[in-house]
Coordinates of C-alpha atoms and ligand atoms in Angstrom, one line a residue:
M1 CA 0.1 0.0 0.0
T2 CA 1.0 3.7 -0.4
P3 CA 0.6 6.0 2.6
F4 CA -2.3 7.5 0.8
V5 CA -4.2 4.4 -0.5
A6 CA -5.0 1.3 1.7
D7 CA -4.7 -2.2 0.5
P8 CA -6.8 -3.9 -0.4
V9 CA -8.5 -1.9 -3.2
Y10 CA -11.7 -3.0 -4.9
L11 CA -11.6 -3.8 -8.7
N12 CA -14.6 -5.5 -10.5
G13 CA -15.7 -7.6 -7.7
Q14 CA -12.3 -8.4 -6.2
F15 CA -10.5 -7.0 -3.3
L16 CA -6.6 -7.1 -4.0
P17 CA -3.4 -5.1 -3.4
L18 CA -3.3 -1.8 -5.2
A19 CA -0.1 -3.0 -6.9
E20 CA -2.0 -5.9 -8.5
A21 CA -5.1 -3.8 -9.6
G22 CA -4.5 -3.5 -13.3
I23 CA -6.8 -1.8 -15.9
S24 CA -6.6 -2.1 -19.7
P25 CA -5.1 0.9 -21.6
L26 CA -8.5 0.5 -23.7
D27 CA -10.6 1.3 -20.7
R28 CA -13.0 4.2 -21.6
G29 CA -12.3 5.9 -18.4
F30 CA -8.7 6.3 -19.7
L31 CA -9.5 6.8 -23.3
Y32 CA -12.4 9.3 -23.0
G33 CA -12.9 10.1 -19.4
D34 CA -16.1 8.1 -19.7
G35 CA -17.1 7.4 -16.4
V36 CA -18.3 8.7 -12.9
Y37 CA -16.9 8.9 -9.3
E38 CA -17.9 9.7 -5.8
V39 CA -15.9 10.8 -2.7
I40 CA -17.4 9.7 0.8
P41 CA -15.9 11.0 3.9
V42 CA -15.6 8.5 6.7
Y43 CA -15.5 9.7 10.4
S44 CA -14.7 7.1 13.2
R45 CA -15.0 4.4 10.5
Q46 CA -18.6 5.4 9.6
P47 CA -19.4 6.7 6.2
F48 CA -21.2 10.1 6.2
R49 CA -24.3 10.4 4.2
I50 CA -23.5 7.2 2.3
D51 CA -27.1 6.9 1.0
E52 CA -26.9 10.4 -0.5
H53 CA -23.6 9.7 -2.0
L54 CA -24.8 6.5 -3.6
Q55 CA -27.9 8.1 -4.8
R56 CA -25.8 10.8 -6.6
L57 CA -23.6 8.1 -8.1
A58 CA -26.8 6.4 -9.4
A59 CA -28.2 9.7 -10.7
T60 CA -24.8 10.4 -12.6
L61 CA -24.7 6.9 -14.0
A62 CA -28.2 7.4 -15.2
G63 CA -27.2 10.8 -16.5
I64 CA -24.4 9.1 -18.8
R65 CA -26.5 6.1 -19.6
L66 CA -24.4 3.6 -17.8
A67 CA -26.1 0.8 -15.8
N68 CA -25.2 0.7 -12.0
P69 CA -22.8 -2.3 -11.7
L70 CA -23.8 -2.8 -8.1
A71 CA -27.0 -2.6 -6.0
L72 CA -27.1 0.0 -3.3
G73 CA -26.6 -2.8 -0.6
D74 CA -23.6 -4.2 -2.6
W75 CA -21.9 -0.8 -2.8
K76 CA -22.4 -0.5 0.9
A77 CA -20.8 -3.9 1.5
V78 CA -17.7 -2.8 -0.6
V79 CA -17.4 0.6 1.3
E80 CA -17.7 -1.3 4.6
K81 CA -15.1 -3.8 3.8
L82 CA -12.6 -1.0 2.6
I83 CA -13.2 1.0 5.7
A84 CA -12.6 -2.1 8.0
A85 CA -9.4 -3.0 6.2
A86 CA -7.8 0.5 6.1
P87 CA -5.6 1.7 9.0
W88 CA -7.2 5.2 9.6
E89 CA -10.2 6.1 11.8
D90 CA -11.2 8.9 9.5
Q91 CA -10.9 8.2 5.7
S92 CA -12.2 9.2 2.4
I93 CA -13.6 6.5 0.0
Y94 CA -13.1 6.9 -3.6
L95 CA -15.6 5.1 -6.0
Q96 CA -15.3 5.2 -9.8
V97 CA -17.3 3.4 -12.5
T98 CA -16.2 3.7 -16.3
R99 CA -17.8 2.2 -19.4
G100 CA -15.2 -0.5 -19.4
A101 CA -12.7 -1.7 -22.0
D102 CA -13.8 -2.8 -25.5
D103 CA -11.4 -4.4 -27.9
K104 CA -11.0 -1.2 -30.0
R105 CA -11.3 2.5 -29.7
D106 CA -14.8 3.9 -30.8
H107 CA -16.5 6.9 -29.4
A108 CA -19.9 5.3 -29.4
F109 CA -20.9 3.0 -26.6
P110 CA -19.3 -0.5 -26.7
P111 CA -21.6 -3.6 -27.0
A112 CA -23.5 -4.6 -23.9
S113 CA -21.2 -7.6 -23.5
V114 CA -18.4 -5.0 -22.4
A115 CA -18.6 -5.0 -18.6
P116 CA -18.0 -1.6 -16.8
T117 CA -14.9 -1.2 -14.6
S118 CA -15.6 -0.4 -11.0
V119 CA -12.9 0.7 -8.7
A120 CA -13.0 1.7 -5.0
F121 CA -10.3 2.5 -2.4
A122 CA -9.7 4.1 0.9
S123 CA -7.5 7.0 1.7
P124 CA -6.8 8.9 4.9
L125 CA -9.1 11.8 5.2
V126 CA -6.9 14.9 5.0
T127 CA -8.2 17.7 7.1
T128 CA -7.5 21.3 7.0
P129 CA -4.7 22.3 9.7
A130 CA -6.0 24.7 12.4
D131 CA -3.8 27.6 11.4
V132 CA -5.2 27.4 7.8
R133 CA -8.7 27.2 9.1
A134 CA -7.9 30.2 11.4
S135 CA -6.7 32.4 8.6
G136 CA -8.8 31.1 5.6
V137 CA -7.5 30.6 2.2
A138 CA -6.9 32.5 -1.0
A139 CA -8.9 32.0 -4.2
L140 CA -9.0 33.1 -7.7
T141 CA -11.9 33.8 -10.1
V142 CA -11.6 32.1 -13.5
P143 CA -14.0 31.7 -16.3
D144 CA -16.1 28.4 -16.1
L145 CA -14.9 26.6 -19.3
R146 CA -16.6 23.3 -18.3
W147 CA -19.3 21.5 -20.4
A148 CA -23.1 22.0 -19.8
R149 CA -23.8 19.2 -17.4
C150 CA -21.8 20.1 -14.3
D151 CA -24.6 18.6 -12.3
L152 CA -23.2 15.1 -13.1
K153 CA -20.1 13.9 -11.1
V154 CA -18.2 12.5 -14.0
I155 CA -14.4 11.8 -14.2
S156 CA -13.7 14.0 -17.1
L157 CA -12.4 16.9 -15.1
L158 CA -9.9 18.6 -17.4
A159 CA -11.5 21.9 -17.0
N160 CA -11.6 21.7 -13.2
V161 CA -8.1 20.5 -13.2
L162 CA -6.7 23.4 -15.3
A163 CA -8.7 25.8 -13.1
R164 CA -7.5 24.4 -9.8
Q165 CA -3.9 24.5 -11.2
Q166 CA -4.2 28.1 -12.2
A167 CA -5.2 28.9 -8.7
V168 CA -2.3 26.8 -7.2
D169 CA 0.1 28.6 -9.6
S170 CA -1.1 31.9 -8.0
G171 CA -0.7 30.6 -4.4
C172 CA -4.4 30.1 -4.1
A173 CA -6.4 27.2 -2.6
E174 CA -9.3 27.2 -4.9
A175 CA -10.6 28.6 -8.3
L176 CA -14.1 30.2 -8.3
L177 CA -15.8 29.5 -11.6
I178 CA -17.8 32.4 -13.2
R179 CA -20.1 31.7 -16.1
D180 CA -22.1 34.6 -17.8
G181 CA -21.3 36.8 -14.9
F182 CA -22.5 34.6 -12.2
L183 CA -20.6 32.5 -9.6
K184 CA -21.3 28.7 -10.0
E185 CA -19.0 26.9 -7.8
G186 CA -15.2 26.1 -7.1
A187 CA -13.1 23.7 -9.2
A188 CA -13.8 21.0 -6.6
S189 CA -16.1 22.6 -4.0
N190 CA -19.4 24.5 -3.7
I191 CA -19.3 28.1 -2.7
F192 CA -21.4 30.0 -0.3
V193 CA -21.5 33.9 0.1
V194 CA -22.6 36.0 3.1
K195 CA -24.1 39.4 2.8
D196 CA -25.7 41.5 5.5
G197 CA -26.3 38.4 7.7
V198 CA -27.9 36.4 5.0
V199 CA -26.2 33.2 3.7
L200 CA -26.5 33.0 -0.3
A201 CA -26.2 29.7 -2.1
P202 CA -26.3 29.3 -5.9
P203 CA -29.2 27.2 -6.9
K204 CA -28.8 23.5 -8.1
T205 CA -28.8 23.8 -11.9
Q206 CA -27.0 21.9 -14.6
Q207 CA -24.1 24.4 -14.1
M208 CA -23.2 23.2 -10.5
L209 CA -22.5 19.9 -8.7
P210 CA -25.2 19.3 -6.1
G211 CA -22.9 18.9 -3.1
I212 CA -23.8 16.6 -0.2
T213 CA -22.1 19.1 2.1
Y214 CA -24.1 21.9 0.4
D215 CA -27.3 20.1 1.4
V216 CA -26.1 19.7 4.9
I217 CA -25.4 23.4 5.2
L218 CA -28.8 24.2 3.8
E219 CA -30.4 21.8 6.4
L220 CA -28.4 23.3 9.2
A221 CA -29.2 26.8 8.3
E222 CA -32.9 25.9 8.3
Q223 CA -32.7 24.1 11.6
H224 CA -30.9 27.0 13.3
G225 CA -33.1 29.6 11.9
Q226 CA -30.1 31.1 9.8
A227 CA -31.4 33.5 7.1
L228 CA -30.6 32.0 3.8
A229 CA -31.4 32.6 0.1
V230 CA -30.8 30.1 -2.7
R231 CA -30.4 32.2 -5.8
E232 CA -27.9 33.2 -8.5
I233 CA -25.0 35.2 -7.2
S234 CA -23.5 37.8 -9.5
E235 CA -19.7 38.3 -9.7
R236 CA -20.3 41.8 -8.5
E237 CA -22.1 40.4 -5.4
L238 CA -19.3 38.0 -4.9
R239 CA -16.7 40.7 -4.9
A240 CA -18.8 42.8 -2.3
A241 CA -19.4 39.8 -0.1
D242 CA -18.8 39.9 3.7
E243 CA -17.8 36.2 3.8
V244 CA -17.1 33.5 1.1
W245 CA -16.9 29.9 2.0
M246 CA -15.8 26.8 0.1
T247 CA -17.4 23.5 1.0
S248 CA -16.8 19.8 0.1
S249 CA -16.8 16.4 1.7
T250 CA -13.0 16.7 2.2
K251 CA -12.7 20.4 3.1
E252 CA -16.0 20.6 5.1
I253 CA -16.4 24.4 5.5
L254 CA -13.4 26.6 4.7
A255 CA -13.4 30.5 4.7
I256 CA -12.0 32.1 1.6
T257 CA -10.5 35.4 2.9
T258 CA -8.7 36.7 -0.2
L259 CA -10.2 36.7 -3.7
D260 CA -8.0 37.7 -6.6
G261 CA -5.7 39.3 -4.1
A262 CA -8.3 41.6 -2.4
P263 CA -9.5 40.8 1.0
V264 CA -13.1 39.3 1.4
G265 CA -14.8 41.4 3.9
T266 CA -12.4 42.0 6.9
G267 CA -9.9 39.6 5.4
R268 CA -10.5 37.2 8.2
P269 CA -12.9 34.3 8.6
G270 CA -16.2 35.8 9.4
P271 CA -18.7 34.9 12.2
L272 CA -21.4 33.1 10.1
G273 CA -18.7 30.8 8.5
E274 CA -17.4 30.0 12.1
Q275 CA -21.0 29.3 13.3
M276 CA -21.7 27.1 10.4
W277 CA -18.5 25.2 10.9
Q278 CA -19.4 24.6 14.5
W279 CA -22.9 23.5 13.7
Y280 CA -21.4 21.1 11.1
Q281 CA -18.9 19.7 13.7
D282 CA -21.8 19.2 16.2
F283 CA -24.0 17.6 13.6
K284 CA -21.2 15.4 12.4
N285 CA -20.2 14.4 16.0
T286 CA -23.9 13.7 16.9
V287 CA -24.4 11.3 13.9
M288 CA -20.9 9.8 13.4
R289 CA -18.6 9.9 16.5
K290 CA -18.4 7.0 18.9
G291 CA -18.3 7.7 22.7
Ligands
PDD1 N1 -15.3 17.3 -5.1 N2 -18.4 20.9 -6.8 C1 -17.4 20.2 -7.5 C2 -17.0 20.6 -8.7 C3 -16.8 19.2 -6.7 O1 -15.9 18.4 -7.3 C4 -17.2 18.8 -5.4 C5 -16.6 17.8 -4.6 C6 -18.2 19.6 -4.7 C7 -18.6 19.4 -3.4 O2 -19.4 18.2 -3.3 P1 -19.5 17.3 -2.0 O3 -19.9 18.3 -0.9 O4 -20.6 16.3 -2.2 O5 -18.2 16.8 -1.8 C8 -18.7 20.6 -5.6 C9 -14.7 16.1 -4.5 C10 -14.6 16.2 -3.0 C11 -13.5 15.6 -5.2 O6 -13.6 15.8 -6.5 O7 -12.5 15.2 -4.7

C-alpha cells in the first residue's frame, strides 16, 4: 500500500493489493474520461451520508446512460469492507465506474457484453490544519470553461483540473468558476457567500454539482433559523461579499479570505462561517462519532 491508499482496493468484484489492480489501456475511463465517481468522507469508521452519495452516483450513472454495476447494498458492503481494512479512523472513500474496455477505440458505446470497470479505495481523510482554518485561504476567479452538465459527477475533469492548477500557480487554494457573470462553484467545491447576515447559495442547476455538504449546510441553516437565500450570485455580489466559504466532503467548510488578491470582508474568517463550521462539527459528531 502507499501512505495514501490502503490495501486492499476493490476492482470489479475483487479485493486485491493496489499493486496488483490492473486496468486495460483501452478502458474508456482512460481513453475518454467516460465514467463517474464519488468521494465519501468517513468519520470514526462510519461513512457520512452514504445513502446520499450512492444516490448521486446512481443519478450520474443514469445521466451518462451507464447501468449501475452494483445494487445499493452491494456498494455499501464494498465501502464497509474497505473501511474495515484501512488503518485510519477517518478516511475518504473513492468510488469510480467507467464504461469498461472494448477491444477497439470507438466513441460510441461498446456492445452490452463489455462490462463496466468499477474501482474503489480508501485513503486517509486529509483535514485542514487549524492554522489554515484560522486564517482562511486565498482563491482566484476564472471563467467556467466546463461543459453543460456540471450536475453530473463525471471523471472528465480537465477544465476543473486546469482551473485548480491556475489557482495553485497563483498561491491560491481554489478557483471560483464564473459563467455569464455569475458564480457557479469552485473547481472542486461548492461556494457560499454571506451578505448582511444572509447566507447566499447558488441554486442547483446543470451548471453546478449538487454537493452533499451543500445540502447539509442548507439543512443546518434551516434548523438553526439562519437567514438563507438560494439564488444566483453575480460576480459583483461575490466581490462585495462579507464572507465567502468553500465546502466539500473533504474540506468541510473553509473560509475564503482573499479573492483575486483583495480581502473578502475584513480579510479574516467571518462569524457566520465560524458558526456554520461549529454546527457542522456538532452535527457530524452527533451522528458519526463514537463515545
Ligand atoms: N469534489 N463541486 C465540485 C465541482 C466538486 O468536485 C465537489 C466535490 C463539490 C462538493 O461536493 P460534496 O460536498 O458532495 O463533496 C462541488 C470532491 C470532493 C472531489 O472531486 O474530490
